[in-house]
JSON list of C-alpha atoms in Angstrom, two decimals:
[
{"chain": "K", "resi": 1, "resn": "ALA", "atom": "CA", "xyz": [0.00, -0.06, -0.28]},
{"chain": "K", "resi": 2, "resn": "MET", "atom": "CA", "xyz": [2.93, 2.36, 0.87]},
{"chain": "K", "resi": 3, "resn": "ILE", "atom": "CA", "xyz": [4.47, 1.64, -2.38]},
{"chain": "K", "resi": 4, "resn": "LEU", "atom": "CA", "xyz": [1.61, 2.58, -4.26]},
{"chain": "K", "resi": 5, "resn": "SER", "atom": "CA", "xyz": [0.79, 5.45, -2.33]},
{"chain": "K", "resi": 6, "resn": "GLU", "atom": "CA", "xyz": [4.35, 6.75, -3.61]},
{"chain": "K", "resi": 7, "resn": "LEU", "atom": "CA", "xyz": [4.15, 5.86, -7.15]},
{"chain": "K", "resi": 8, "resn": "LEU", "atom": "CA", "xyz": [0.61, 7.79, -6.97]},
{"chain": "K", "resi": 9, "resn": "ARG", "atom": "CA", "xyz": [2.48, 11.07, -5.32]},
{"chain": "K", "resi": 10, "resn": "LEU", "atom": "CA", "xyz": [5.19, 10.78, -7.85]},
{"chain": "K", "resi": 11, "resn": "ASP", "atom": "CA", "xyz": [2.88, 10.39, -11.12]},
{"chain": "K", "resi": 12, "resn": "ALA", "atom": "CA", "xyz": [0.94, 13.33, -9.51]},
{"chain": "K", "resi": 13, "resn": "GLU", "atom": "CA", "xyz": [3.83, 15.34, -8.97]},
{"chain": "K", "resi": 14, "resn": "TRP", "atom": "CA", "xyz": [5.67, 14.81, -12.49]},
{"chain": "K", "resi": 15, "resn": "HIS", "atom": "CA", "xyz": [2.63, 16.04, -13.78]},
{"chain": "K", "resi": 16, "resn": "GLN", "atom": "CA", "xyz": [1.67, 18.90, -12.28]},
{"chain": "K", "resi": 17, "resn": "GLU", "atom": "CA", "xyz": [2.38, 21.36, -15.15]},
{"chain": "K", "resi": 18, "resn": "ASP", "atom": "CA", "xyz": [0.60, 19.35, -17.60]},
{"chain": "K", "resi": 19, "resn": "ARG", "atom": "CA", "xyz": [-2.67, 18.42, -15.73]},
{"chain": "K", "resi": 20, "resn": "THR", "atom": "CA", "xyz": [-5.25, 20.24, -13.84]},
{"chain": "K", "resi": 21, "resn": "GLY", "atom": "CA", "xyz": [-5.87, 19.84, -10.10]},
{"chain": "K", "resi": 22, "resn": "ASP", "atom": "CA", "xyz": [-8.87, 17.84, -10.89]},
{"chain": "K", "resi": 23, "resn": "GLN", "atom": "CA", "xyz": [-6.72, 15.54, -13.01]},
{"chain": "K", "resi": 24, "resn": "LEU", "atom": "CA", "xyz": [-4.28, 15.02, -10.39]},
{"chain": "K", "resi": 25, "resn": "MET", "atom": "CA", "xyz": [-7.06, 14.76, -7.58]},
{"chain": "K", "resi": 26, "resn": "PRO", "atom": "CA", "xyz": [-7.78, 10.76, -7.65]},
{"chain": "K", "resi": 27, "resn": "ASN", "atom": "CA", "xyz": [-4.03, 10.43, -7.22]},
{"chain": "K", "resi": 28, "resn": "TYR", "atom": "CA", "xyz": [-4.17, 12.18, -3.88]},
{"chain": "K", "resi": 29, "resn": "VAL", "atom": "CA", "xyz": [-7.35, 10.62, -2.95]},
{"chain": "K", "resi": 30, "resn": "HIS", "atom": "CA", "xyz": [-6.00, 6.97, -3.29]},
{"chain": "K", "resi": 31, "resn": "ALA", "atom": "CA", "xyz": [-2.82, 7.44, -2.06]},
{"chain": "K", "resi": 32, "resn": "PHE", "atom": "CA", "xyz": [-4.48, 9.11, 1.04]},
{"chain": "K", "resi": 33, "resn": "CYS", "atom": "CA", "xyz": [-6.78, 6.08, 1.63]},
{"chain": "K", "resi": 34, "resn": "LEU", "atom": "CA", "xyz": [-3.74, 3.65, 1.11]},
{"chain": "K", "resi": 35, "resn": "VAL", "atom": "CA", "xyz": [-1.86, 5.17, 3.46]},
{"chain": "K", "resi": 36, "resn": "ALA", "atom": "CA", "xyz": [-4.92, 6.08, 6.00]},
{"chain": "K", "resi": 37, "resn": "ASP", "atom": "CA", "xyz": [-6.06, 2.52, 6.13]},
{"chain": "K", "resi": 38, "resn": "SER", "atom": "CA", "xyz": [-2.47, 1.01, 6.36]},
{"chain": "K", "resi": 39, "resn": "ILE", "atom": "CA", "xyz": [-0.47, 3.40, 9.03]},
{"chain": "K", "resi": 40, "resn": "ASP", "atom": "CA", "xyz": [-1.44, 1.46, 11.98]},
{"chain": "K", "resi": 41, "resn": "MET", "atom": "CA", "xyz": [0.59, -1.53, 10.81]},
{"chain": "K", "resi": 42, "resn": "LEU", "atom": "CA", "xyz": [3.84, 0.35, 10.37]},
{"chain": "K", "resi": 43, "resn": "SER", "atom": "CA", "xyz": [6.52, 0.53, 12.63]},
{"chain": "K", "resi": 44, "resn": "SER", "atom": "CA", "xyz": [6.45, 3.47, 15.08]},
{"chain": "K", "resi": 45, "resn": "ASP", "atom": "CA", "xyz": [9.80, 4.71, 13.13]},
{"chain": "K", "resi": 46, "resn": "GLU", "atom": "CA", "xyz": [7.81, 4.79, 9.91]},
{"chain": "K", "resi": 47, "resn": "GLN", "atom": "CA", "xyz": [4.50, 6.43, 11.23]},
{"chain": "K", "resi": 48, "resn": "PRO", "atom": "CA", "xyz": [5.82, 10.26, 11.30]},
{"chain": "K", "resi": 49, "resn": "HIS", "atom": "CA", "xyz": [6.90, 10.00, 7.74]},
{"chain": "K", "resi": 50, "resn": "PHE", "atom": "CA", "xyz": [3.67, 8.71, 6.39]},
{"chain": "K", "resi": 51, "resn": "ARG", "atom": "CA", "xyz": [1.50, 11.11, 8.97]},
{"chain": "K", "resi": 52, "resn": "ALA", "atom": "CA", "xyz": [3.50, 13.77, 7.45]},
{"chain": "K", "resi": 53, "resn": "ARG", "atom": "CA", "xyz": [2.67, 12.43, 3.98]},
{"chain": "K", "resi": 54, "resn": "LEU", "atom": "CA", "xyz": [-1.15, 12.02, 5.00]},
{"chain": "K", "resi": 55, "resn": "ALA", "atom": "CA", "xyz": [-0.96, 16.08, 6.05]},
{"chain": "K", "resi": 56, "resn": "THR", "atom": "CA", "xyz": [0.35, 16.92, 2.86]},
{"chain": "K", "resi": 57, "resn": "TYR", "atom": "CA", "xyz": [-2.33, 14.68, 0.83]},
{"chain": "K", "resi": 58, "resn": "ALA", "atom": "CA", "xyz": [-5.09, 16.19, 2.85]},
{"chain": "K", "resi": 59, "resn": "GLU", "atom": "CA", "xyz": [-4.07, 19.63, 1.70]},
{"chain": "K", "resi": 60, "resn": "LYS", "atom": "CA", "xyz": [-4.50, 18.37, -2.08]},
{"chain": "K", "resi": 61, "resn": "LEU", "atom": "CA", "xyz": [-7.94, 16.92, -0.98]},
{"chain": "K", "resi": 62, "resn": "GLY", "atom": "CA", "xyz": [-10.16, 20.24, -1.20]},
{"chain": "K", "resi": 63, "resn": "ASP", "atom": "CA", "xyz": [-13.80, 19.47, -1.11]},
{"chain": "K", "resi": 64, "resn": "LEU", "atom": "CA", "xyz": [-13.35, 15.81, -0.98]},
{"chain": "K", "resi": 65, "resn": "ARG", "atom": "CA", "xyz": [-12.24, 16.15, 2.99]},
{"chain": "K", "resi": 66, "resn": "GLU", "atom": "CA", "xyz": [-15.88, 16.05, 3.63]},
{"chain": "K", "resi": 67, "resn": "HIS", "atom": "CA", "xyz": [-16.60, 12.89, 1.93]},
{"chain": "K", "resi": 68, "resn": "PRO", "atom": "CA", "xyz": [-17.65, 10.62, 4.62]},
{"chain": "K", "resi": 69, "resn": "TYR", "atom": "CA", "xyz": [-15.13, 7.93, 4.24]},
{"chain": "K", "resi": 70, "resn": "ILE", "atom": "CA", "xyz": [-12.20, 10.73, 4.13]},
{"chain": "K", "resi": 71, "resn": "SER", "atom": "CA", "xyz": [-13.40, 12.85, 6.69]},
{"chain": "K", "resi": 72, "resn": "GLU", "atom": "CA", "xyz": [-13.60, 9.68, 8.98]},
{"chain": "K", "resi": 73, "resn": "ARG", "atom": "CA", "xyz": [-9.91, 9.00, 8.48]},
{"chain": "K", "resi": 74, "resn": "LEU", "atom": "CA", "xyz": [-8.85, 12.47, 8.95]},
{"chain": "K", "resi": 75, "resn": "SER", "atom": "CA", "xyz": [-10.62, 12.81, 12.27]},
{"chain": "K", "resi": 76, "resn": "LYS", "atom": "CA", "xyz": [-8.96, 9.64, 13.14]},
{"chain": "K", "resi": 77, "resn": "LEU", "atom": "CA", "xyz": [-5.61, 10.91, 12.38]},
{"chain": "K", "resi": 78, "resn": "GLU", "atom": "CA", "xyz": [-5.65, 14.61, 13.75]},
{"chain": "K", "resi": 79, "resn": "PRO", "atom": "CA", "xyz": [-5.14, 15.58, 17.47]},
{"chain": "K", "resi": 80, "resn": "ALA", "atom": "CA", "xyz": [-8.09, 15.99, 19.58]},
{"chain": "K", "resi": 81, "resn": "ARG", "atom": "CA", "xyz": [-7.99, 19.84, 19.70]},
{"chain": "K", "resi": 82, "resn": "THR", "atom": "CA", "xyz": [-10.44, 19.95, 22.57]},
{"chain": "K", "resi": 83, "resn": "GLU", "atom": "CA", "xyz": [-8.04, 18.44, 24.75]},
{"chain": "K", "resi": 84, "resn": "SER", "atom": "CA", "xyz": [-5.51, 21.45, 25.47]},
{"chain": "K", "resi": 85, "resn": "PRO", "atom": "CA", "xyz": [-3.82, 22.00, 28.80]},
{"chain": "K", "resi": 86, "resn": "SER", "atom": "CA", "xyz": [-5.28, 24.31, 31.13]},
{"chain": "K", "resi": 87, "resn": "GLN", "atom": "CA", "xyz": [-3.27, 27.33, 32.27]}
]
């Protein structure tokens, strides 16, 4: 899953100049979903790298961030913002 997500990312990066954002979107959506569904299986050393990738992919998802499948994964990955230390 991680190799395929990297290939999708690379394909999108290679074609940034000759494709529209809408044409690149499927690459980022698929890469995001592959990583989000597999990240818990990675070692603790690998997870930070791929969590950073998820953040990058999430920035490129636009309105698809609201899709139920994607928003569910985003909510699991984002730290709880309500748990801030009191001062």
